[in-house]
GROMACS .gro file of C-alpha atoms in nm:
model
  252
    1UNK     CA    1   1.160   4.438   2.806
    2UNK     CA    2   0.986   4.762   2.708
    3UNK     CA    3   1.161   4.789   2.376
    4UNK     CA    4   0.883   4.572   2.236
    5UNK     CA    5   0.893   4.300   1.972
    6UNK     CA    6   1.134   4.379   1.693
    7UNK     CA    7   1.084   4.149   1.396
    8UNK     CA    8   1.158   4.200   1.026
    9UNK     CA    9   0.862   4.018   0.875
   10UNK     CA   10   0.546   3.870   1.014
   11UNK     CA   11   0.259   3.671   0.865
   12UNK     CA   12  -0.053   3.655   1.078
   13UNK     CA   13  -0.346   3.437   0.977
   14UNK     CA   14  -0.706   3.496   1.080
   15UNK     CA   15  -0.699   3.872   1.063
   16UNK     CA   16  -1.062   3.918   0.967
   17UNK     CA   17  -1.172   3.991   1.323
   18UNK     CA   18  -1.106   3.962   1.693
   19UNK     CA   19  -0.761   3.881   1.817
   20UNK     CA   20  -0.606   3.875   1.466
   21UNK     CA   21  -0.707   4.232   1.410
   22UNK     CA   22  -0.589   4.326   1.760
   23UNK     CA   23  -0.245   4.168   1.708
   24UNK     CA   24  -0.212   4.336   1.370
   25UNK     CA   25  -0.271   4.675   1.528
   26UNK     CA   26  -0.039   4.592   1.821
   27UNK     CA   27   0.243   4.494   1.582
   28UNK     CA   28   0.206   4.820   1.385
   29UNK     CA   29   0.225   5.012   1.713
   30UNK     CA   30   0.552   4.855   1.830
   31UNK     CA   31   0.848   5.095   1.869
   32UNK     CA   32   1.004   4.934   1.564
   33UNK     CA   33   0.719   4.774   1.365
   34UNK     CA   34   0.780   4.489   1.119
   35UNK     CA   35   0.921   4.598   0.781
   36UNK     CA   36   0.687   4.351   0.621
   37UNK     CA   37   0.354   4.265   0.780
   38UNK     CA   38   0.125   4.018   0.607
   39UNK     CA   39  -0.235   3.991   0.730
   40UNK     CA   40  -0.385   3.678   0.590
   41UNK     CA   41  -0.758   3.722   0.572
   42UNK     CA   42  -1.042   3.522   0.432
   43UNK     CA   43  -1.178   3.850   0.294
   44UNK     CA   44  -0.891   4.083   0.192
   45UNK     CA   45  -1.142   4.355   0.105
   46UNK     CA   46  -1.303   4.328   0.452
   47UNK     CA   47  -1.232   4.458   0.799
   48UNK     CA   48  -0.861   4.400   0.791
   49UNK     CA   49  -0.832   4.659   0.514
   50UNK     CA   50  -1.061   4.912   0.675
   51UNK     CA   51  -0.937   4.940   1.036
   52UNK     CA   52  -0.565   4.955   1.000
   53UNK     CA   53  -0.341   5.245   1.085
   54UNK     CA   54  -0.077   5.331   0.823
   55UNK     CA   55   0.139   5.155   0.705
   56UNK     CA   56  -0.118   4.919   0.565
   57UNK     CA   57  -0.023   4.556   0.590
   58UNK     CA   58  -0.018   4.346   0.275
   59UNK     CA   59  -0.330   4.128   0.279
   60UNK     CA   60  -0.294   3.803   0.089
   61UNK     CA   61  -0.614   3.604   0.071
   62UNK     CA   62  -0.557   3.288   0.273
   63UNK     CA   63  -0.800   3.014   0.345
   64UNK     CA   64  -0.580   2.792   0.568
   65UNK     CA   65  -0.799   2.491   0.488
   66UNK     CA   66  -0.710   2.526   0.116
   67UNK     CA   67  -0.353   2.428   0.016
   68UNK     CA   68  -0.372   2.629  -0.310
   69UNK     CA   69  -0.473   2.940  -0.122
   70UNK     CA   70  -0.179   2.893   0.118
   71UNK     CA   71   0.063   2.840  -0.176
   72UNK     CA   72  -0.056   3.167  -0.330
   73UNK     CA   73   0.004   3.343   0.002
   74UNK     CA   74   0.355   3.198   0.015
   75UNK     CA   75   0.428   3.337  -0.334
   76UNK     CA   76   0.308   3.682  -0.228
   77UNK     CA   77   0.525   3.678   0.079
   78UNK     CA   78   0.830   3.557  -0.118
   79UNK     CA   79   0.783   3.841  -0.367
   80UNK     CA   80   0.814   4.095  -0.088
   81UNK     CA   81   1.074   3.940   0.148
   82UNK     CA   82   1.299   3.777  -0.110
   83UNK     CA   83   1.594   3.579   0.028
   84UNK     CA   84   1.555   3.736   0.372
   85UNK     CA   85   1.275   3.487   0.436
   86UNK     CA   86   0.994   3.514   0.688
   87UNK     CA   87   1.080   3.567   1.053
   88UNK     CA   88   0.750   3.501   1.227
   89UNK     CA   89   0.441   3.298   1.139
   90UNK     CA   90   0.149   3.340   1.377
   91UNK     CA   91  -0.122   3.077   1.324
   92UNK     CA   92  -0.420   3.258   1.461
   93UNK     CA   93  -0.705   3.119   1.249
   94UNK     CA   94  -0.960   2.953   1.472
   95UNK     CA   95  -1.324   2.862   1.485
   96UNK     CA   96  -1.556   2.698   1.740
   97UNK     CA   97  -1.899   2.545   1.769
   98UNK     CA   98  -2.083   2.557   2.102
   99UNK     CA   99  -2.154   2.201   2.216
  100UNK     CA  100  -2.182   1.959   2.507
  101UNK     CA  101  -2.078   1.598   2.515
  102UNK     CA  102  -2.439   1.505   2.458
  103UNK     CA  103  -2.480   1.730   2.151
  104UNK     CA  104  -2.135   1.702   1.987
  105UNK     CA  105  -2.142   1.585   1.626
  106UNK     CA  106  -1.903   1.442   1.370
  107UNK     CA  107  -1.971   1.748   1.151
  108UNK     CA  108  -1.867   1.991   1.428
  109UNK     CA  109  -1.560   1.787   1.510
  110UNK     CA  110  -1.429   1.771   1.154
  111UNK     CA  111  -1.512   2.133   1.072
  112UNK     CA  112  -1.337   2.271   1.383
  113UNK     CA  113  -1.039   2.031   1.351
  114UNK     CA  114  -0.995   2.122   0.986
  115UNK     CA  115  -0.961   2.492   1.068
  116UNK     CA  116  -0.790   2.483   1.407
  117UNK     CA  117  -0.544   2.197   1.358
  118UNK     CA  118  -0.504   2.104   0.993
  119UNK     CA  119  -0.496   2.472   0.895
  120UNK     CA  120  -0.189   2.553   1.111
  121UNK     CA  121  -0.021   2.231   0.999
  122UNK     CA  122  -0.061   2.318   0.629
  123UNK     CA  123   0.043   2.680   0.682
  124UNK     CA  124   0.352   2.579   0.878
  125UNK     CA  125   0.455   2.323   0.611
  126UNK     CA  126   0.409   2.572   0.332
  127UNK     CA  127   0.606   2.851   0.498
  128UNK     CA  128   0.890   2.630   0.620
  129UNK     CA  129   1.128   2.720   0.334
  130UNK     CA  130   1.085   3.092   0.406
  131UNK     CA  131   1.124   3.040   0.780
  132UNK     CA  132   1.444   2.838   0.720
  133UNK     CA  133   1.582   3.118   0.503
  134UNK     CA  134   1.517   3.369   0.785
  135UNK     CA  135   1.680   3.135   1.038
  136UNK     CA  136   1.989   3.107   0.818
  137UNK     CA  137   2.027   3.480   0.760
  138UNK     CA  138   2.362   3.625   0.857
  139UNK     CA  139   2.433   3.727   1.215
  140UNK     CA  140   2.143   3.526   1.360
  141UNK     CA  141   2.206   3.338   1.682
  142UNK     CA  142   1.995   3.171   1.940
  143UNK     CA  143   1.624   3.114   1.898
  144UNK     CA  144   1.379   3.399   1.899
  145UNK     CA  145   1.065   3.541   1.735
  146UNK     CA  146   1.297   3.800   1.573
  147UNK     CA  147   1.495   3.527   1.399
  148UNK     CA  148   1.246   3.255   1.296
  149UNK     CA  149   0.939   3.125   1.482
  150UNK     CA  150   0.601   2.965   1.452
  151UNK     CA  151   0.346   3.076   1.712
  152UNK     CA  152   0.027   2.870   1.739
  153UNK     CA  153  -0.255   3.063   1.903
  154UNK     CA  154  -0.404   2.792   2.125
  155UNK     CA  155  -0.631   2.793   2.433
  156UNK     CA  156  -0.615   2.679   2.791
  157UNK     CA  157  -0.929   2.483   2.706
  158UNK     CA  158  -0.692   2.255   2.512
  159UNK     CA  159  -0.490   2.180   2.824
  160UNK     CA  160  -0.564   1.822   2.934
  161UNK     CA  161  -0.419   1.880   3.278
  162UNK     CA  162  -0.596   2.206   3.359
  163UNK     CA  163  -0.937   2.109   3.202
  164UNK     CA  164  -1.059   2.464   3.266
  165UNK     CA  165  -1.420   2.587   3.264
  166UNK     CA  166  -1.588   2.252   3.213
  167UNK     CA  167  -1.902   2.372   3.388
  168UNK     CA  168  -1.927   2.680   3.170
  169UNK     CA  169  -1.853   2.538   2.827
  170UNK     CA  170  -1.782   2.185   2.723
  171UNK     CA  171  -1.725   2.259   2.354
  172UNK     CA  172  -1.568   1.919   2.289
  173UNK     CA  173  -1.477   2.000   1.927
  174UNK     CA  174  -1.289   2.308   2.032
  175UNK     CA  175  -1.109   2.144   2.326
  176UNK     CA  176  -0.999   1.849   2.117
  177UNK     CA  177  -0.881   2.065   1.825
  178UNK     CA  178  -0.665   2.282   2.058
  179UNK     CA  179  -0.520   1.983   2.242
  180UNK     CA  180  -0.425   1.850   1.896
  181UNK     CA  181  -0.282   2.190   1.801
  182UNK     CA  182  -0.063   2.178   2.112
  183UNK     CA  183   0.068   1.837   2.000
  184UNK     CA  184   0.141   1.988   1.657
  185UNK     CA  185   0.338   2.264   1.830
  186UNK     CA  186   0.548   1.997   2.000
  187UNK     CA  187   0.599   1.805   1.673
  188UNK     CA  188   0.703   2.124   1.490
  189UNK     CA  189   0.947   2.211   1.771
  190UNK     CA  190   1.102   1.863   1.755
  191UNK     CA  191   1.139   1.872   1.376
  192UNK     CA  192   1.224   2.240   1.304
  193UNK     CA  193   1.421   2.319   1.616
  194UNK     CA  194   1.746   2.203   1.465
  195UNK     CA  195   1.693   2.455   1.182
  196UNK     CA  196   1.678   2.735   1.439
  197UNK     CA  197   1.299   2.778   1.423
  198UNK     CA  198   1.126   2.835   1.752
  199UNK     CA  199   0.776   2.676   1.792
  200UNK     CA  200   0.543   2.770   2.077
  201UNK     CA  201   0.174   2.755   2.172
  202UNK     CA  202   0.016   3.064   2.322
  203UNK     CA  203  -0.318   3.106   2.502
  204UNK     CA  204  -0.434   3.468   2.448
  205UNK     CA  205  -0.697   3.450   2.727
  206UNK     CA  206  -1.074   3.447   2.679
  207UNK     CA  207  -1.097   3.752   2.458
  208UNK     CA  208  -1.332   3.616   2.191
  209UNK     CA  209  -1.602   3.506   2.190
  210UNK     CA  210  -1.709   3.676   2.517
  211UNK     CA  211  -1.796   3.413   2.768
  212UNK     CA  212  -2.039   3.387   3.061
  213UNK     CA  213  -1.987   3.576   3.389
  214UNK     CA  214  -1.719   3.460   3.628
  215UNK     CA  215  -1.467   3.345   3.367
  216UNK     CA  216  -1.250   3.653   3.400
  217UNK     CA  217  -1.242   3.761   3.037
  218UNK     CA  218  -0.942   3.962   2.930
  219UNK     CA  219  -0.971   4.280   2.735
  220UNK     CA  220  -0.835   4.275   2.383
  221UNK     CA  221  -0.574   4.540   2.474
  222UNK     CA  222  -0.447   4.340   2.776
  223UNK     CA  223  -0.426   4.022   2.568
  224UNK     CA  224  -0.245   4.185   2.275
  225UNK     CA  225   0.000   4.367   2.504
  226UNK     CA  226   0.067   4.048   2.699
  227UNK     CA  227   0.112   3.826   2.393
  228UNK     CA  228   0.354   4.068   2.217
  229UNK     CA  229   0.548   4.106   2.538
  230UNK     CA  230   0.572   3.729   2.570
  231UNK     CA  231   0.685   3.689   2.206
  232UNK     CA  232   0.963   3.939   2.264
  233UNK     CA  233   1.098   3.724   2.549
  234UNK     CA  234   1.078   3.371   2.404
  235UNK     CA  235   1.406   3.188   2.351
  236UNK     CA  236   1.550   2.844   2.288
  237UNK     CA  237   1.442   2.716   2.631
  238UNK     CA  238   1.081   2.787   2.537
  239UNK     CA  239   1.088   2.575   2.219
  240UNK     CA  240   0.792   2.335   2.220
  241UNK     CA  241   0.620   2.480   2.525
  242UNK     CA  242   0.280   2.637   2.610
  243UNK     CA  243   0.238   2.991   2.755
  244UNK     CA  244  -0.042   3.227   2.835
  245UNK     CA  245  -0.082   3.601   2.764
  246UNK     CA  246   0.038   3.679   3.122
  247UNK     CA  247   0.377   3.520   3.043
  248UNK     CA  248   0.302   3.212   3.252
  249UNK     CA  249   0.399   2.863   3.145
  250UNK     CA  250   0.096   2.635   3.104
  251UNK     CA  251   0.080   2.257   3.152
  252UNK     CA  252  -0.020   2.045   2.852
   0.00000   0.00000   0.00000
């Protein structure tokens, strides 16, 4: 509905630029913004500090490819939220390398997979205790982003069934990493669902990087508005599923 997404605490990774920054701003502009908003950046002194409206989010340094960095972020979040736990983890960190099947390399593959797939895995594992605490908080029923959830920012380019935009961009490393991330979403949903934690993949549309003509890029504002509206509506029936910024269910 129009009341927006009401969630006590949110940790958003990949806030240095692009969609992460857009979602951060969108969360702060909700009718009831999060009491605790953590913007995990690779450079806490960088853009994420400079652009934000008040209240400023807390910015733990978080390199999602580094387990020690993630552990430090968990400690920072725990200091602030205490036994209330963390309601919403948004795994938004992502990278890509332009490639075709002919030019794809092992180096590209492992670099992109490390950030796009292993990063969200390690972050989800590390924040599980805090998500569980939020799920167990008093008066919580049903599954929702307000209670406890992991949202993996994915891409329709990771949909095996749709296989979108092959002519425009092959980007094998990116497609494979996002298909694997979608499988991770399903695994998380199967394992954490019984603890009351909702796990969903979301395609925010082609906001960044801007793509060639004819691919119908979405403006940042449209994407952010759509994603936040979707998050406000997700429930138990959406656990382990894949959606886009328009609120449409996507095939794996």
